[in-house]
Amino acid sequence: MGQIKACLFDLDGVIVDTAKYHYIAWRELANELGFEFTIEDNERLKGVSRMTSLDILLEIGGVSLSEEEKLRLADKKNENYRTFILQMKPDEILDGAKDLLLELKEKGIRIALGSASKNAMTILNKLELTDLFEAIIDGTKVSKAKPDPEVFLKGAEALNVQAEECVVFEDAEAGVEAALAGNMRCVGIGSPNVLGKANLVIDGLHQMSYEKLMKLD
Ligand code: B16
Ligand code: MG
């Protein structure tokens, strides 16, 4: 593996907890369709694209719909979800995330976002973090969802660095797989039981620093 020159950050679950808002909006949709959607069910949607999330939700409810109807419901869920994210404030940034971004930037490490979300720009703007990212690759810029490495490879390309020079920070298993498939190192944020394939697993970005980053194999 090469020298570490860049860090690529997932958004939901790494920099901010938007999963709680996704959950409220998906649960409302499930209830309207006549079934329950639990917080455990919601775990299956982390890191997964909007349309795949809807497919998983409908599978849980045993509901089958036309493509047209699915698009309508995904839009409806997104409108509901956006009412929450439009009210987000910088105090919702997860512990240690902004300090780490500032420290890495100061040390000359390049920084990009690699998220499945089509709402990433809105969220970063609300958190007042947009300017800290040199490149933003989100759900509007990729055609293949994680575990495909496309989102991170595009991030490396935008920063003009090699994949081997990147470290990805991810909270979802599919995201860890995407990073490794792209020949990048990966720090998992969450449980070692779920993210065991990552090079290192930590509880949150408050446990990371430039010094620790440089010690990654
Ligand atoms: P949207 P990430 C992902 O964000 C979420 O983890 C996932 O739950 C969501 O379905 C996906 O974004 C798409 O989000 O509906 O806003 O386009 O973890 O890749 O930053
Ligand atoms: Mg995530």
mmCIF file of C-alpha atoms and ligand atoms in Angstrom:
data_model
loop_
_atom_site.group_PDB
_atom_site.id
_atom_site.type_symbol
_atom_site.label_atom_id
_atom_site.label_comp_id
_atom_site.label_asym_id
_atom_site.label_seq_id
_atom_site.Cartn_x
_atom_site.Cartn_y
_atom_site.Cartn_z
ATOM 1 C CA MET A 1 0.000 0.000 0.000
ATOM 2 C CA GLY A 2 1.243 3.492 -0.803
ATOM 3 C CA GLN A 3 1.755 6.519 1.354
ATOM 4 C CA ILE A 4 -1.541 7.932 2.676
ATOM 5 C CA LYS A 5 -2.422 11.098 0.788
ATOM 6 C CA ALA A 6 -6.224 11.258 0.967
ATOM 7 C CA CYS A 7 -9.210 10.370 3.144
ATOM 8 C CA LEU A 8 -12.633 9.598 1.692
ATOM 9 C CA PHE A 9 -15.553 9.948 4.085
ATOM 10 C CA ASP A 10 -18.962 8.350 3.960
ATOM 11 C CA LEU A 11 -21.632 10.751 5.262
ATOM 12 C CA ASP A 12 -24.485 9.031 7.072
ATOM 13 C CA GLY A 13 -23.161 7.178 10.120
ATOM 14 C CA VAL A 14 -19.673 8.691 9.885
ATOM 15 C CA ILE A 15 -20.089 12.480 9.899
ATOM 16 C CA VAL A 16 -23.738 12.749 10.890
ATOM 17 C CA ASP A 17 -26.557 10.462 12.012
ATOM 18 C CA THR A 18 -29.206 10.890 9.341
ATOM 19 C CA ALA A 19 -30.333 7.249 9.788
ATOM 20 C CA LYS A 20 -32.783 8.412 12.486
ATOM 21 C CA TYR A 21 -34.542 10.715 9.993
ATOM 22 C CA HIS A 22 -34.508 8.077 7.241
ATOM 23 C CA TYR A 23 -36.116 5.735 9.799
ATOM 24 C CA ILE A 24 -38.972 8.096 10.680
ATOM 25 C CA ALA A 25 -39.753 8.718 7.000
ATOM 26 C CA TRP A 26 -39.579 5.028 5.965
ATOM 27 C CA ARG A 27 -41.664 3.974 8.990
ATOM 28 C CA GLU A 28 -44.373 6.479 8.080
ATOM 29 C CA LEU A 29 -44.488 5.072 4.560
ATOM 30 C CA ALA A 30 -44.668 1.480 5.871
ATOM 31 C CA ASN A 31 -47.492 2.414 8.236
ATOM 32 C CA GLU A 32 -49.418 4.050 5.368
ATOM 33 C CA LEU A 33 -48.983 0.810 3.419
ATOM 34 C CA GLY A 34 -50.332 -1.072 6.435
ATOM 35 C CA PHE A 35 -47.315 -2.728 8.063
ATOM 36 C CA GLU A 36 -44.766 -2.145 10.824
ATOM 37 C CA PHE A 37 -41.150 -1.138 10.216
ATOM 38 C CA THR A 38 -38.828 -1.530 13.196
ATOM 39 C CA ILE A 39 -35.540 0.122 14.149
ATOM 40 C CA GLU A 40 -33.886 -3.288 13.566
ATOM 41 C CA ASP A 41 -35.339 -3.356 10.038
ATOM 42 C CA ASN A 42 -33.830 0.096 9.514
ATOM 43 C CA GLU A 43 -30.307 -1.317 10.014
ATOM 44 C CA ARG A 44 -30.699 -3.067 6.658
ATOM 45 C CA LEU A 45 -31.063 0.295 4.896
ATOM 46 C CA LYS A 46 -27.770 1.825 6.048
ATOM 47 C CA GLY A 47 -25.490 2.697 3.142
ATOM 48 C CA VAL A 48 -28.024 1.319 0.659
ATOM 49 C CA SER A 49 -29.487 3.487 -2.159
ATOM 50 C CA ARG A 50 -32.974 4.984 -1.936
ATOM 51 C CA MET A 51 -34.623 2.606 -4.426
ATOM 52 C CA THR A 52 -32.942 -0.478 -2.917
ATOM 53 C CA SER A 53 -34.086 0.738 0.521
ATOM 54 C CA LEU A 54 -37.658 0.856 -0.797
ATOM 55 C CA ASP A 55 -37.340 -2.661 -2.236
ATOM 56 C CA ILE A 56 -36.153 -3.961 1.162
ATOM 57 C CA LEU A 57 -39.018 -2.156 2.922
ATOM 58 C CA LEU A 58 -41.620 -3.588 0.527
ATOM 59 C CA GLU A 59 -40.125 -7.065 0.938
ATOM 60 C CA ILE A 60 -40.498 -6.737 4.731
ATOM 61 C CA GLY A 61 -44.160 -5.741 4.263
ATOM 62 C CA GLY A 62 -44.776 -8.410 1.634
ATOM 63 C CA VAL A 63 -45.996 -5.707 -0.756
ATOM 64 C CA SER A 64 -45.468 -5.774 -4.509
ATOM 65 C CA LEU A 65 -45.900 -2.579 -6.600
ATOM 66 C CA SER A 66 -45.339 -1.299 -10.133
ATOM 67 C CA GLU A 67 -42.122 0.626 -10.961
ATOM 68 C CA GLU A 68 -44.190 3.799 -11.385
ATOM 69 C CA GLU A 69 -45.793 3.440 -7.979
ATOM 70 C CA LYS A 70 -42.384 2.698 -6.418
ATOM 71 C CA LEU A 71 -40.936 5.900 -7.862
ATOM 72 C CA ARG A 72 -43.896 7.859 -6.491
ATOM 73 C CA LEU A 73 -43.452 6.398 -3.000
ATOM 74 C CA ALA A 74 -39.666 6.952 -3.018
ATOM 75 C CA ASP A 75 -40.293 10.611 -3.905
ATOM 76 C CA LYS A 76 -42.885 10.912 -1.179
ATOM 77 C CA LYS A 77 -40.509 9.420 1.414
ATOM 78 C CA ASN A 78 -37.755 11.760 0.262
ATOM 79 C CA GLU A 79 -39.975 14.840 0.602
ATOM 80 C CA ASN A 80 -40.788 13.787 4.160
ATOM 81 C CA TYR A 81 -37.090 13.035 4.911
ATOM 82 C CA ARG A 82 -36.064 16.436 3.562
ATOM 83 C CA THR A 83 -38.295 18.249 6.048
ATOM 84 C CA PHE A 84 -35.993 16.821 8.752
ATOM 85 C CA ILE A 85 -32.630 17.454 7.107
ATOM 86 C CA LEU A 86 -33.599 21.009 6.200
ATOM 87 C CA GLN A 87 -33.760 21.707 9.936
ATOM 88 C CA MET A 88 -30.313 20.248 10.710
ATOM 89 C CA LYS A 89 -27.737 22.431 12.452
ATOM 90 C CA PRO A 90 -23.916 22.133 12.805
ATOM 91 C CA ASP A 91 -24.398 20.811 16.362
ATOM 92 C CA GLU A 92 -25.550 17.523 14.784
ATOM 93 C CA ILE A 93 -22.051 16.809 13.428
ATOM 94 C CA LEU A 94 -20.876 13.606 15.153
ATOM 95 C CA ASP A 95 -18.259 13.869 17.898
ATOM 96 C CA GLY A 96 -14.736 14.433 16.572
ATOM 97 C CA ALA A 97 -15.660 14.669 12.881
ATOM 98 C CA LYS A 98 -15.003 18.364 12.322
ATOM 99 C CA ASP A 99 -11.816 18.377 14.419
ATOM 100 C CA LEU A 100 -10.435 15.463 12.398
ATOM 101 C CA LEU A 101 -11.297 17.113 9.066
ATOM 102 C CA LEU A 102 -9.548 20.304 10.180
ATOM 103 C CA GLU A 103 -6.498 18.433 11.471
ATOM 104 C CA LEU A 104 -6.136 16.362 8.282
ATOM 105 C CA LYS A 105 -6.509 19.448 6.124
ATOM 106 C CA GLU A 106 -3.849 21.241 8.124
ATOM 107 C CA LYS A 107 -1.480 18.292 7.630
ATOM 108 C CA GLY A 108 -2.029 18.358 3.868
ATOM 109 C CA ILE A 109 -4.222 15.252 3.591
ATOM 110 C CA ARG A 110 -6.736 15.586 0.734
ATOM 111 C CA ILE A 111 -10.399 15.148 1.683
ATOM 112 C CA ALA A 112 -13.413 13.935 -0.319
ATOM 113 C CA LEU A 113 -16.931 12.718 0.409
ATOM 114 C CA GLY A 114 -18.148 9.340 -0.877
ATOM 115 C CA SER A 115 -21.839 8.927 -0.070
ATOM 116 C CA ALA A 116 -24.789 7.054 -1.571
ATOM 117 C CA SER A 117 -27.097 9.933 -0.685
ATOM 118 C CA LYS A 118 -28.606 12.242 -3.288
ATOM 119 C CA ASN A 119 -29.183 14.705 -0.436
ATOM 120 C CA ALA A 120 -25.499 14.940 0.545
ATOM 121 C CA MET A 121 -25.040 18.548 -0.635
ATOM 122 C CA THR A 122 -28.068 19.727 1.338
ATOM 123 C CA ILE A 123 -26.791 17.978 4.471
ATOM 124 C CA LEU A 124 -23.212 19.286 4.172
ATOM 125 C CA ASN A 125 -24.535 22.814 3.639
ATOM 126 C CA LYS A 126 -26.751 22.580 6.710
ATOM 127 C CA LEU A 127 -23.781 21.311 8.754
ATOM 128 C CA GLU A 128 -21.594 24.094 7.278
ATOM 129 C CA LEU A 129 -18.985 21.514 6.226
ATOM 130 C CA THR A 130 -19.130 21.851 2.433
ATOM 131 C CA ASP A 131 -15.935 23.930 2.172
ATOM 132 C CA LEU A 132 -13.852 21.278 3.963
ATOM 133 C CA PHE A 133 -14.340 18.805 1.092
ATOM 134 C CA GLU A 134 -12.243 19.195 -2.030
ATOM 135 C CA ALA A 135 -14.441 16.742 -3.916
ATOM 136 C CA ILE A 136 -17.990 15.568 -3.260
ATOM 137 C CA ILE A 137 -19.058 12.295 -4.865
ATOM 138 C CA ASP A 138 -22.650 11.522 -3.912
ATOM 139 C CA GLY A 139 -25.651 9.530 -5.134
ATOM 140 C CA THR A 140 -26.191 11.952 -8.014
ATOM 141 C CA LYS A 141 -22.754 11.156 -9.455
ATOM 142 C CA VAL A 142 -22.609 7.365 -9.389
ATOM 143 C CA SER A 143 -24.388 4.650 -11.314
ATOM 144 C CA LYS A 144 -23.294 1.662 -9.240
ATOM 145 C CA ALA A 145 -24.125 1.375 -5.543
ATOM 146 C CA LYS A 146 -21.715 0.184 -2.823
ATOM 147 C CA PRO A 147 -20.277 -2.545 -2.577
ATOM 148 C CA ASP A 148 -19.184 -1.438 -6.055
ATOM 149 C CA PRO A 149 -16.130 0.803 -5.537
ATOM 150 C CA GLU A 150 -17.277 3.435 -8.089
ATOM 151 C CA VAL A 151 -18.065 6.151 -5.527
ATOM 152 C CA PHE A 152 -14.607 5.929 -3.931
ATOM 153 C CA LEU A 153 -12.695 5.481 -7.199
ATOM 154 C CA LYS A 154 -14.365 8.656 -8.488
ATOM 155 C CA GLY A 155 -13.326 10.392 -5.266
ATOM 156 C CA ALA A 156 -9.686 9.357 -5.748
ATOM 157 C CA GLU A 157 -9.826 10.459 -9.380
ATOM 158 C CA ALA A 158 -11.282 13.855 -8.444
ATOM 159 C CA LEU A 159 -8.454 14.351 -5.929
ATOM 160 C CA ASN A 160 -5.903 13.131 -8.451
ATOM 161 C CA VAL A 161 -4.509 10.444 -6.112
ATOM 162 C CA GLN A 162 -4.092 6.681 -6.494
ATOM 163 C CA ALA A 163 -6.533 4.277 -4.821
ATOM 164 C CA GLU A 164 -3.629 2.818 -2.788
ATOM 165 C CA GLU A 165 -3.033 6.281 -1.317
ATOM 166 C CA CYS A 166 -6.607 6.570 0.054
ATOM 167 C CA VAL A 167 -8.208 5.634 3.356
ATOM 168 C CA VAL A 168 -12.001 5.284 3.433
ATOM 169 C CA PHE A 169 -14.113 5.871 6.561
ATOM 170 C CA GLU A 170 -17.326 3.802 6.460
ATOM 171 C CA ASP A 171 -20.106 2.648 8.818
ATOM 172 C CA ALA A 172 -21.796 0.148 6.466
ATOM 173 C CA GLU A 173 -20.589 -3.330 5.542
ATOM 174 C CA ALA A 174 -21.273 -2.662 1.846
ATOM 175 C CA GLY A 175 -19.146 0.496 2.129
ATOM 176 C CA VAL A 176 -16.212 -1.385 3.681
ATOM 177 C CA GLU A 177 -16.461 -3.928 0.867
ATOM 178 C CA ALA A 178 -16.528 -1.099 -1.696
ATOM 179 C CA ALA A 179 -13.352 0.438 -0.256
ATOM 180 C CA LEU A 180 -11.483 -2.888 -0.240
ATOM 181 C CA ALA A 181 -12.730 -3.729 -3.754
ATOM 182 C CA GLY A 182 -11.273 -0.384 -4.843
ATOM 183 C CA ASN A 183 -7.882 -1.389 -3.359
ATOM 184 C CA MET A 184 -8.136 1.212 -0.605
ATOM 185 C CA ARG A 185 -7.585 0.921 3.110
ATOM 186 C CA CYS A 186 -10.700 1.225 5.258
ATOM 187 C CA VAL A 187 -11.492 2.348 8.797
ATOM 188 C CA GLY A 188 -14.848 0.987 9.947
ATOM 189 C CA ILE A 189 -17.025 3.111 12.221
ATOM 190 C CA GLY A 190 -19.183 0.864 14.403
ATOM 191 C CA SER A 191 -19.125 -2.777 15.433
ATOM 192 C CA PRO A 192 -16.201 -5.135 14.632
ATOM 193 C CA ASN A 193 -18.807 -7.915 14.271
ATOM 194 C CA VAL A 194 -20.272 -6.154 11.237
ATOM 195 C CA LEU A 195 -17.217 -4.332 9.886
ATOM 196 C CA GLY A 196 -14.565 -6.976 10.600
ATOM 197 C CA LYS A 197 -13.122 -6.793 7.079
ATOM 198 C CA ALA A 198 -11.912 -3.211 7.664
ATOM 199 C CA ASN A 199 -8.226 -2.566 8.483
ATOM 200 C CA LEU A 200 -9.299 -0.977 11.765
ATOM 201 C CA VAL A 201 -12.675 -0.543 13.480
ATOM 202 C CA ILE A 202 -13.362 2.373 15.849
ATOM 203 C CA ASP A 203 -16.472 3.749 17.599
ATOM 204 C CA GLY A 204 -16.354 7.135 15.934
ATOM 205 C CA LEU A 205 -14.093 9.770 14.396
ATOM 206 C CA HIS A 206 -13.262 11.104 17.884
ATOM 207 C CA GLN A 207 -10.989 8.030 18.095
ATOM 208 C CA MET A 208 -9.030 8.966 14.962
ATOM 209 C CA SER A 209 -6.175 11.429 14.452
ATOM 210 C CA TYR A 210 -3.483 12.200 11.860
ATOM 211 C CA GLU A 211 -0.996 10.255 13.989
ATOM 212 C CA LYS A 212 -3.216 7.130 14.099
ATOM 213 C CA LEU A 213 -3.955 7.458 10.392
ATOM 214 C CA MET A 214 -0.241 7.363 9.589
ATOM 215 C CA LYS A 215 0.090 4.133 11.580
ATOM 216 C CA LEU A 216 -2.389 2.213 9.371
ATOM 217 C CA ASP A 217 -0.711 -0.650 7.512
HETATM 218 P P1 B16 B 1 -30.896 9.459 -0.152
HETATM 219 P P2 B16 B 1 -24.317 7.189 3.119
HETATM 220 C C1 B16 B 1 -26.850 6.598 2.577
HETATM 221 O O1 B16 B 1 -25.893 7.528 2.980
HETATM 222 C C2 B16 B 1 -27.683 6.144 3.775
HETATM 223 O O2 B16 B 1 -26.858 5.430 4.686
HETATM 224 C C3 B16 B 1 -28.796 5.243 3.303
HETATM 225 O O3 B16 B 1 -29.585 4.846 4.409
HETATM 226 C C4 B16 B 1 -29.649 5.991 2.264
HETATM 227 O O4 B16 B 1 -30.679 5.146 1.765
HETATM 228 C C5 B16 B 1 -28.748 6.447 1.119
HETATM 229 O O5 B16 B 1 -27.706 7.267 1.637
HETATM 230 C C6 B16 B 1 -29.504 7.212 0.054
HETATM 231 O O6 B16 B 1 -29.937 8.432 0.607
HETATM 232 O O7 B16 B 1 -32.293 8.924 -0.087
HETATM 233 O O8 B16 B 1 -30.698 10.745 0.628
HETATM 234 O O9 B16 B 1 -30.395 9.590 -1.572
HETATM 235 O O10 B16 B 1 -24.179 6.309 4.323
HETATM 236 O O11 B16 B 1 -23.855 6.529 1.832
HETATM 237 O O12 B16 B 1 -23.714 8.561 3.315
HETATM 238 MG MG MG B 2 -23.025 5.388 5.887
#
